[in-house]
Amino acid sequence: MSAYVQEIGALTMRWVRRLSREKFSLVFTLVQPMLFWLIFFGNLFQRTADAQVVQAPNYISFLVAGVVVMTVLNNGLAGGVDLLFDKENGFLERLLSTPIHRTSVVLSRFLFVMTITCLQILVILGVAALFGVRPATGFLGVAVILFIGMLFGVGLTAISMAIAFSVKSHGDFFSALGFLSLPLIFLSSALVPLA
């Protein structure tokens, strides 16, 4: 195995270890999308949604796609947060002074964020299956959902990392995130159909 791949693996495991030490964050990361969006929000508006308007058998079927997209959006836009904290506390500068490829730092973060995002998507689809929602094309549909989610997630994570490397403080970073994410959420048809 090349040194470059080992660097990416070691740095990715650093992110995994950091998350595993934060038990609340680990549980919340995997449970929040399904608990809040599918169970609470889905059941809250189940009776008010007209099946002809949402063009799905029920509102939860409609909502699953929106929850997946919003999960990818949130994970992607938050992908640069930990890099920014490493930058602020000086760890990133010390890390980059070692003889590693600079791109391995960025690629390890991409790999970590995409892995967490895939796990969240699978949890969402698993819980949706308990409600009777299944992709029409079966496992191929799940693979396509994961692939499209990863493409979207990589783009958003790249934007997040670019912001993280260009701002001076996490306050500026979160201001930029709010500026990007809130319009995307409210202008989308993820929660309420356009018709």
PDB file of C-alpha atoms in Angstrom:
ATOM      1  CA  MET A   1       0.000   0.000   0.000  1.00  0.00           C
ATOM      2  CA  SER A   2       1.398   3.383  -0.931  1.00  0.00           C
ATOM      3  CA  ALA A   3       2.303   5.967   1.688  1.00  0.00           C
ATOM      4  CA  TYR A   4      -0.345   8.301   0.284  1.00  0.00           C
ATOM      5  CA  VAL A   5      -3.160   5.793   0.835  1.00  0.00           C
ATOM      6  CA  GLN A   6      -1.834   5.097   4.343  1.00  0.00           C
ATOM      7  CA  GLU A   7      -1.878   8.832   5.105  1.00  0.00           C
ATOM      8  CA  ILE A   8      -5.489   9.126   3.962  1.00  0.00           C
ATOM      9  CA  GLY A   9      -6.442   6.053   6.008  1.00  0.00           C
ATOM     10  CA  ALA A  10      -4.690   7.287   9.158  1.00  0.00           C
ATOM     11  CA  LEU A  11      -6.218  10.756   8.904  1.00  0.00           C
ATOM     12  CA  THR A  12      -9.675   9.298   8.220  1.00  0.00           C
ATOM     13  CA  MET A  13      -9.332   7.105  11.308  1.00  0.00           C
ATOM     14  CA  ARG A  14      -8.489  10.254  13.285  1.00  0.00           C
ATOM     15  CA  TRP A  15     -11.915  11.664  12.373  1.00  0.00           C
ATOM     16  CA  VAL A  16     -13.563   8.324  13.219  1.00  0.00           C
ATOM     17  CA  ARG A  17     -11.824   8.171  16.623  1.00  0.00           C
ATOM     18  CA  ARG A  18     -12.831  11.750  17.357  1.00  0.00           C
ATOM     19  CA  LEU A  19     -16.481  10.966  16.597  1.00  0.00           C
ATOM     20  CA  SER A  20     -16.403   7.692  18.558  1.00  0.00           C
ATOM     21  CA  ARG A  21     -15.153   9.524  21.665  1.00  0.00           C
ATOM     22  CA  GLU A  22     -18.152  11.836  21.481  1.00  0.00           C
ATOM     23  CA  LYS A  23     -20.901   9.310  22.219  1.00  0.00           C
ATOM     24  CA  PHE A  24     -23.740  11.845  22.124  1.00  0.00           C
ATOM     25  CA  SER A  25     -22.579  13.187  18.758  1.00  0.00           C
ATOM     26  CA  LEU A  26     -22.265   9.664  17.385  1.00  0.00           C
ATOM     27  CA  VAL A  27     -25.799   8.681  18.390  1.00  0.00           C
ATOM     28  CA  PHE A  28     -27.272  12.036  17.375  1.00  0.00           C
ATOM     29  CA  THR A  29     -25.504  11.901  13.996  1.00  0.00           C
ATOM     30  CA  LEU A  30     -27.124   8.593  13.094  1.00  0.00           C
ATOM     31  CA  VAL A  31     -30.517   9.042  14.766  1.00  0.00           C
ATOM     32  CA  GLN A  32     -31.416  12.719  14.200  1.00  0.00           C
ATOM     33  CA  PRO A  33     -32.522  12.546  10.546  1.00  0.00           C
ATOM     34  CA  MET A  34     -34.852   9.627  11.068  1.00  0.00           C
ATOM     35  CA  LEU A  35     -36.160  10.661  14.468  1.00  0.00           C
ATOM     36  CA  PHE A  36     -36.916  14.282  13.756  1.00  0.00           C
ATOM     37  CA  TRP A  37     -37.818  14.302  10.092  1.00  0.00           C
ATOM     38  CA  LEU A  38     -39.405  10.944   9.408  1.00  0.00           C
ATOM     39  CA  ILE A  39     -41.097  10.118  12.677  1.00  0.00           C
ATOM     40  CA  PHE A  40     -41.982  13.552  14.062  1.00  0.00           C
ATOM     41  CA  PHE A  41     -42.435  15.673  10.948  1.00  0.00           C
ATOM     42  CA  GLY A  42     -43.731  12.839   8.773  1.00  0.00           C
ATOM     43  CA  ASN A  43     -46.414  11.760  11.213  1.00  0.00           C
ATOM     44  CA  LEU A  44     -47.304  15.351  12.066  1.00  0.00           C
ATOM     45  CA  PHE A  45     -48.236  16.204   8.481  1.00  0.00           C
ATOM     46  CA  GLN A  46     -49.333  12.751   7.317  1.00  0.00           C
ATOM     47  CA  ARG A  47     -53.021  13.600   7.565  1.00  0.00           C
ATOM     48  CA  THR A  48     -52.774  17.027   5.950  1.00  0.00           C
ATOM     49  CA  ALA A  49     -50.921  15.914   2.817  1.00  0.00           C
ATOM     50  CA  ASP A  50     -53.031  15.049  -0.204  1.00  0.00           C
ATOM     51  CA  ALA A  51     -51.680  11.972  -2.009  1.00  0.00           C
ATOM     52  CA  GLN A  52     -52.400  13.575  -5.404  1.00  0.00           C
ATOM     53  CA  VAL A  53     -50.404  16.691  -4.507  1.00  0.00           C
ATOM     54  CA  VAL A  54     -47.331  14.855  -3.209  1.00  0.00           C
ATOM     55  CA  GLN A  55     -47.589  12.325  -6.069  1.00  0.00           C
ATOM     56  CA  ALA A  56     -46.690   9.481  -3.730  1.00  0.00           C
ATOM     57  CA  PRO A  57     -48.694   6.810  -1.912  1.00  0.00           C
ATOM     58  CA  ASN A  58     -48.407   8.823   1.328  1.00  0.00           C
ATOM     59  CA  TYR A  59     -46.580  11.799   2.784  1.00  0.00           C
ATOM     60  CA  ILE A  60     -43.811   9.712   4.362  1.00  0.00           C
ATOM     61  CA  SER A  61     -42.981   8.264   0.934  1.00  0.00           C
ATOM     62  CA  PHE A  62     -42.680  11.820  -0.348  1.00  0.00           C
ATOM     63  CA  LEU A  63     -40.710  12.975   2.683  1.00  0.00           C
ATOM     64  CA  VAL A  64     -38.032  10.250   2.543  1.00  0.00           C
ATOM     65  CA  ALA A  65     -36.411  11.739  -0.559  1.00  0.00           C
ATOM     66  CA  GLY A  66     -36.393  15.191   1.032  1.00  0.00           C
ATOM     67  CA  VAL A  67     -34.885  13.859   4.257  1.00  0.00           C
ATOM     68  CA  VAL A  68     -32.108  12.130   2.316  1.00  0.00           C
ATOM     69  CA  VAL A  69     -31.304  15.315   0.378  1.00  0.00           C
ATOM     70  CA  MET A  70     -31.398  17.482   3.509  1.00  0.00           C
ATOM     71  CA  THR A  71     -29.121  15.039   5.326  1.00  0.00           C
ATOM     72  CA  VAL A  72     -26.609  15.205   2.486  1.00  0.00           C
ATOM     73  CA  LEU A  73     -26.945  19.006   2.441  1.00  0.00           C
ATOM     74  CA  ASN A  74     -26.332  19.350   6.177  1.00  0.00           C
ATOM     75  CA  ASN A  75     -23.422  16.901   6.236  1.00  0.00           C
ATOM     76  CA  GLY A  76     -21.804  18.428   3.172  1.00  0.00           C
ATOM     77  CA  LEU A  77     -22.060  21.998   4.378  1.00  0.00           C
ATOM     78  CA  ALA A  78     -20.762  21.028   7.828  1.00  0.00           C
ATOM     79  CA  GLY A  79     -17.890  19.024   6.326  1.00  0.00           C
ATOM     80  CA  GLY A  80     -15.358  21.803   6.798  1.00  0.00           C
ATOM     81  CA  VAL A  81     -16.178  22.575  10.441  1.00  0.00           C
ATOM     82  CA  ASP A  82     -13.608  20.259  12.008  1.00  0.00           C
ATOM     83  CA  LEU A  83     -10.924  21.409   9.585  1.00  0.00           C
ATOM     84  CA  LEU A  84     -11.672  24.975  10.641  1.00  0.00           C
ATOM     85  CA  PHE A  85     -11.360  24.039  14.319  1.00  0.00           C
ATOM     86  CA  ASP A  86      -8.036  22.316  13.544  1.00  0.00           C
ATOM     87  CA  LYS A  87      -6.958  25.489  11.759  1.00  0.00           C
ATOM     88  CA  GLU A  88      -8.021  27.699  14.680  1.00  0.00           C
ATOM     89  CA  ASN A  89      -6.230  25.664  17.351  1.00  0.00           C
ATOM     90  CA  GLY A  90      -3.034  25.295  15.298  1.00  0.00           C
ATOM     91  CA  PHE A  91      -3.234  21.537  14.731  1.00  0.00           C
ATOM     92  CA  LEU A  92      -3.673  21.900  10.977  1.00  0.00           C
ATOM     93  CA  GLU A  93      -0.522  24.011  10.718  1.00  0.00           C
ATOM     94  CA  ARG A  94       1.459  21.419  12.699  1.00  0.00           C
ATOM     95  CA  LEU A  95      -0.001  18.619  10.586  1.00  0.00           C
ATOM     96  CA  LEU A  96       0.914  20.359   7.338  1.00  0.00           C
ATOM     97  CA  SER A  97       4.487  20.877   8.572  1.00  0.00           C
ATOM     98  CA  THR A  98       4.969  17.093   8.596  1.00  0.00           C
ATOM     99  CA  PRO A  99       6.084  15.269   5.428  1.00  0.00           C
ATOM    100  CA  ILE A 100       2.579  14.276   4.284  1.00  0.00           C
ATOM    101  CA  HIS A 101       0.751  15.182   1.125  1.00  0.00           C
ATOM    102  CA  ARG A 102      -1.485  18.173   1.750  1.00  0.00           C
ATOM    103  CA  THR A 103      -4.260  16.642  -0.311  1.00  0.00           C
ATOM    104  CA  SER A 104      -4.417  13.650   2.042  1.00  0.00           C
ATOM    105  CA  VAL A 105      -5.822  15.963   4.736  1.00  0.00           C
ATOM    106  CA  VAL A 106      -8.634  17.092   2.447  1.00  0.00           C
ATOM    107  CA  LEU A 107      -9.308  13.643   0.974  1.00  0.00           C
ATOM    108  CA  SER A 108      -9.490  12.071   4.433  1.00  0.00           C
ATOM    109  CA  ARG A 109     -12.162  14.568   5.399  1.00  0.00           C
ATOM    110  CA  PHE A 110     -14.107  13.826   2.193  1.00  0.00           C
ATOM    111  CA  LEU A 111     -13.893  10.099   2.902  1.00  0.00           C
ATOM    112  CA  PHE A 112     -15.079  10.537   6.490  1.00  0.00           C
ATOM    113  CA  VAL A 113     -17.994  12.845   5.628  1.00  0.00           C
ATOM    114  CA  MET A 114     -19.146  10.608   2.768  1.00  0.00           C
ATOM    115  CA  THR A 115     -18.961   7.491   4.967  1.00  0.00           C
ATOM    116  CA  ILE A 116     -21.086   9.121   7.674  1.00  0.00           C
ATOM    117  CA  THR A 117     -23.499  10.378   5.018  1.00  0.00           C
ATOM    118  CA  CYS A 118     -23.860   6.881   3.511  1.00  0.00           C
ATOM    119  CA  LEU A 119     -24.565   5.423   6.949  1.00  0.00           C
ATOM    120  CA  GLN A 120     -27.197   8.077   7.619  1.00  0.00           C
ATOM    121  CA  ILE A 121     -28.859   7.459   4.256  1.00  0.00           C
ATOM    122  CA  LEU A 122     -28.971   3.720   4.956  1.00  0.00           C
ATOM    123  CA  VAL A 123     -30.500   4.363   8.407  1.00  0.00           C
ATOM    124  CA  ILE A 124     -33.106   6.677   6.848  1.00  0.00           C
ATOM    125  CA  LEU A 125     -33.988   4.103   4.185  1.00  0.00           C
ATOM    126  CA  GLY A 126     -34.106   1.362   6.832  1.00  0.00           C
ATOM    127  CA  VAL A 127     -36.525   3.322   9.008  1.00  0.00           C
ATOM    128  CA  ALA A 128     -38.541   4.268   5.931  1.00  0.00           C
ATOM    129  CA  ALA A 129     -38.833   0.557   5.121  1.00  0.00           C
ATOM    130  CA  LEU A 130     -40.428   0.068   8.555  1.00  0.00           C
ATOM    131  CA  PHE A 131     -43.081   2.569   7.432  1.00  0.00           C
ATOM    132  CA  GLY A 132     -43.578   0.590   4.215  1.00  0.00           C
ATOM    133  CA  VAL A 133     -41.536   2.900   1.969  1.00  0.00           C
ATOM    134  CA  ARG A 134     -39.195   1.131  -0.434  1.00  0.00           C
ATOM    135  CA  PRO A 135     -37.334   2.298  -3.539  1.00  0.00           C
ATOM    136  CA  ALA A 136     -39.274   1.169  -6.602  1.00  0.00           C
ATOM    137  CA  THR A 137     -36.183  -0.436  -8.129  1.00  0.00           C
ATOM    138  CA  GLY A 138     -35.037  -2.291  -4.995  1.00  0.00           C
ATOM    139  CA  PHE A 139     -31.332  -2.545  -4.207  1.00  0.00           C
ATOM    140  CA  LEU A 140     -30.412  -0.835  -7.468  1.00  0.00           C
ATOM    141  CA  GLY A 141     -32.486   2.140  -6.318  1.00  0.00           C
ATOM    142  CA  VAL A 142     -30.621   2.213  -2.996  1.00  0.00           C
ATOM    143  CA  ALA A 143     -27.296   2.164  -4.874  1.00  0.00           C
ATOM    144  CA  VAL A 144     -28.435   5.032  -7.112  1.00  0.00           C
ATOM    145  CA  ILE A 145     -29.622   7.033  -4.087  1.00  0.00           C
ATOM    146  CA  LEU A 146     -26.223   6.536  -2.432  1.00  0.00           C
ATOM    147  CA  PHE A 147     -24.338   7.446  -5.621  1.00  0.00           C
ATOM    148  CA  ILE A 148     -26.314  10.632  -6.289  1.00  0.00           C
ATOM    149  CA  GLY A 149     -26.112  11.544  -2.605  1.00  0.00           C
ATOM    150  CA  MET A 150     -22.340  11.157  -2.708  1.00  0.00           C
ATOM    151  CA  LEU A 151     -22.014  13.339  -5.820  1.00  0.00           C
ATOM    152  CA  PHE A 152     -24.108  16.055  -4.190  1.00  0.00           C
ATOM    153  CA  GLY A 153     -22.251  15.612  -0.899  1.00  0.00           C
ATOM    154  CA  VAL A 154     -18.794  15.884  -2.459  1.00  0.00           C
ATOM    155  CA  GLY A 155     -19.734  19.178  -4.095  1.00  0.00           C
ATOM    156  CA  LEU A 156     -21.171  20.606  -0.880  1.00  0.00           C
ATOM    157  CA  THR A 157     -18.228  19.385   1.186  1.00  0.00           C
ATOM    158  CA  ALA A 158     -15.852  21.051  -1.271  1.00  0.00           C
ATOM    159  CA  ILE A 159     -17.736  24.336  -0.837  1.00  0.00           C
ATOM    160  CA  SER A 160     -17.645  23.912   2.941  1.00  0.00           C
ATOM    161  CA  MET A 161     -13.905  23.225   2.972  1.00  0.00           C
ATOM    162  CA  ALA A 162     -13.237  26.185   0.687  1.00  0.00           C
ATOM    163  CA  ILE A 163     -15.127  28.409   3.123  1.00  0.00           C
ATOM    164  CA  ALA A 164     -13.301  26.854   6.100  1.00  0.00           C
ATOM    165  CA  PHE A 165      -9.897  27.555   4.551  1.00  0.00           C
ATOM    166  CA  SER A 166     -10.821  31.114   3.585  1.00  0.00           C
ATOM    167  CA  VAL A 167     -12.429  32.471   6.791  1.00  0.00           C
ATOM    168  CA  LYS A 168     -10.632  33.441   9.969  1.00  0.00           C
ATOM    169  CA  SER A 169     -13.105  32.293  12.628  1.00  0.00           C
ATOM    170  CA  HIS A 170     -15.856  29.751  13.108  1.00  0.00           C
ATOM    171  CA  GLY A 171     -18.335  32.606  13.582  1.00  0.00           C
ATOM    172  CA  ASP A 172     -17.728  33.694   9.992  1.00  0.00           C
ATOM    173  CA  PHE A 173     -17.986  30.082   8.854  1.00  0.00           C
ATOM    174  CA  PHE A 174     -21.367  29.511  10.495  1.00  0.00           C
ATOM    175  CA  SER A 175     -22.661  32.815   9.136  1.00  0.00           C
ATOM    176  CA  ALA A 176     -21.739  31.673   5.624  1.00  0.00           C
ATOM    177  CA  LEU A 177     -23.367  28.274   6.253  1.00  0.00           C
ATOM    178  CA  GLY A 178     -26.609  29.892   7.360  1.00  0.00           C
ATOM    179  CA  PHE A 179     -26.536  32.129   4.310  1.00  0.00           C
ATOM    180  CA  LEU A 180     -26.192  29.059   2.062  1.00  0.00           C
ATOM    181  CA  SER A 181     -28.336  26.460   3.793  1.00  0.00           C
ATOM    182  CA  LEU A 182     -31.483  28.288   4.865  1.00  0.00           C
ATOM    183  CA  PRO A 183     -32.491  29.482   1.377  1.00  0.00           C
ATOM    184  CA  LEU A 184     -31.746  26.020  -0.042  1.00  0.00           C
ATOM    185  CA  ILE A 185     -33.977  24.357   2.542  1.00  0.00           C
ATOM    186  CA  PHE A 186     -36.896  26.767   2.276  1.00  0.00           C
ATOM    187  CA  LEU A 187     -36.820  27.125  -1.516  1.00  0.00           C
ATOM    188  CA  SER A 188     -36.696  23.383  -2.089  1.00  0.00           C
ATOM    189  CA  SER A 189     -39.653  21.080  -2.398  1.00  0.00           C
ATOM    190  CA  ALA A 190     -38.121  18.672   0.116  1.00  0.00           C
ATOM    191  CA  LEU A 191     -40.798  19.137   2.761  1.00  0.00           C
ATOM    192  CA  VAL A 192     -43.741  20.608   0.894  1.00  0.00           C
ATOM    193  CA  PRO A 193     -44.560  19.921  -2.762  1.00  0.00           C
ATOM    194  CA  LEU A 194     -44.410  22.825  -5.203  1.00  0.00           C
ATOM    195  CA  ALA A 195     -47.976  22.271  -6.440  1.00  0.00           C
TER     196      ALA A 195
END
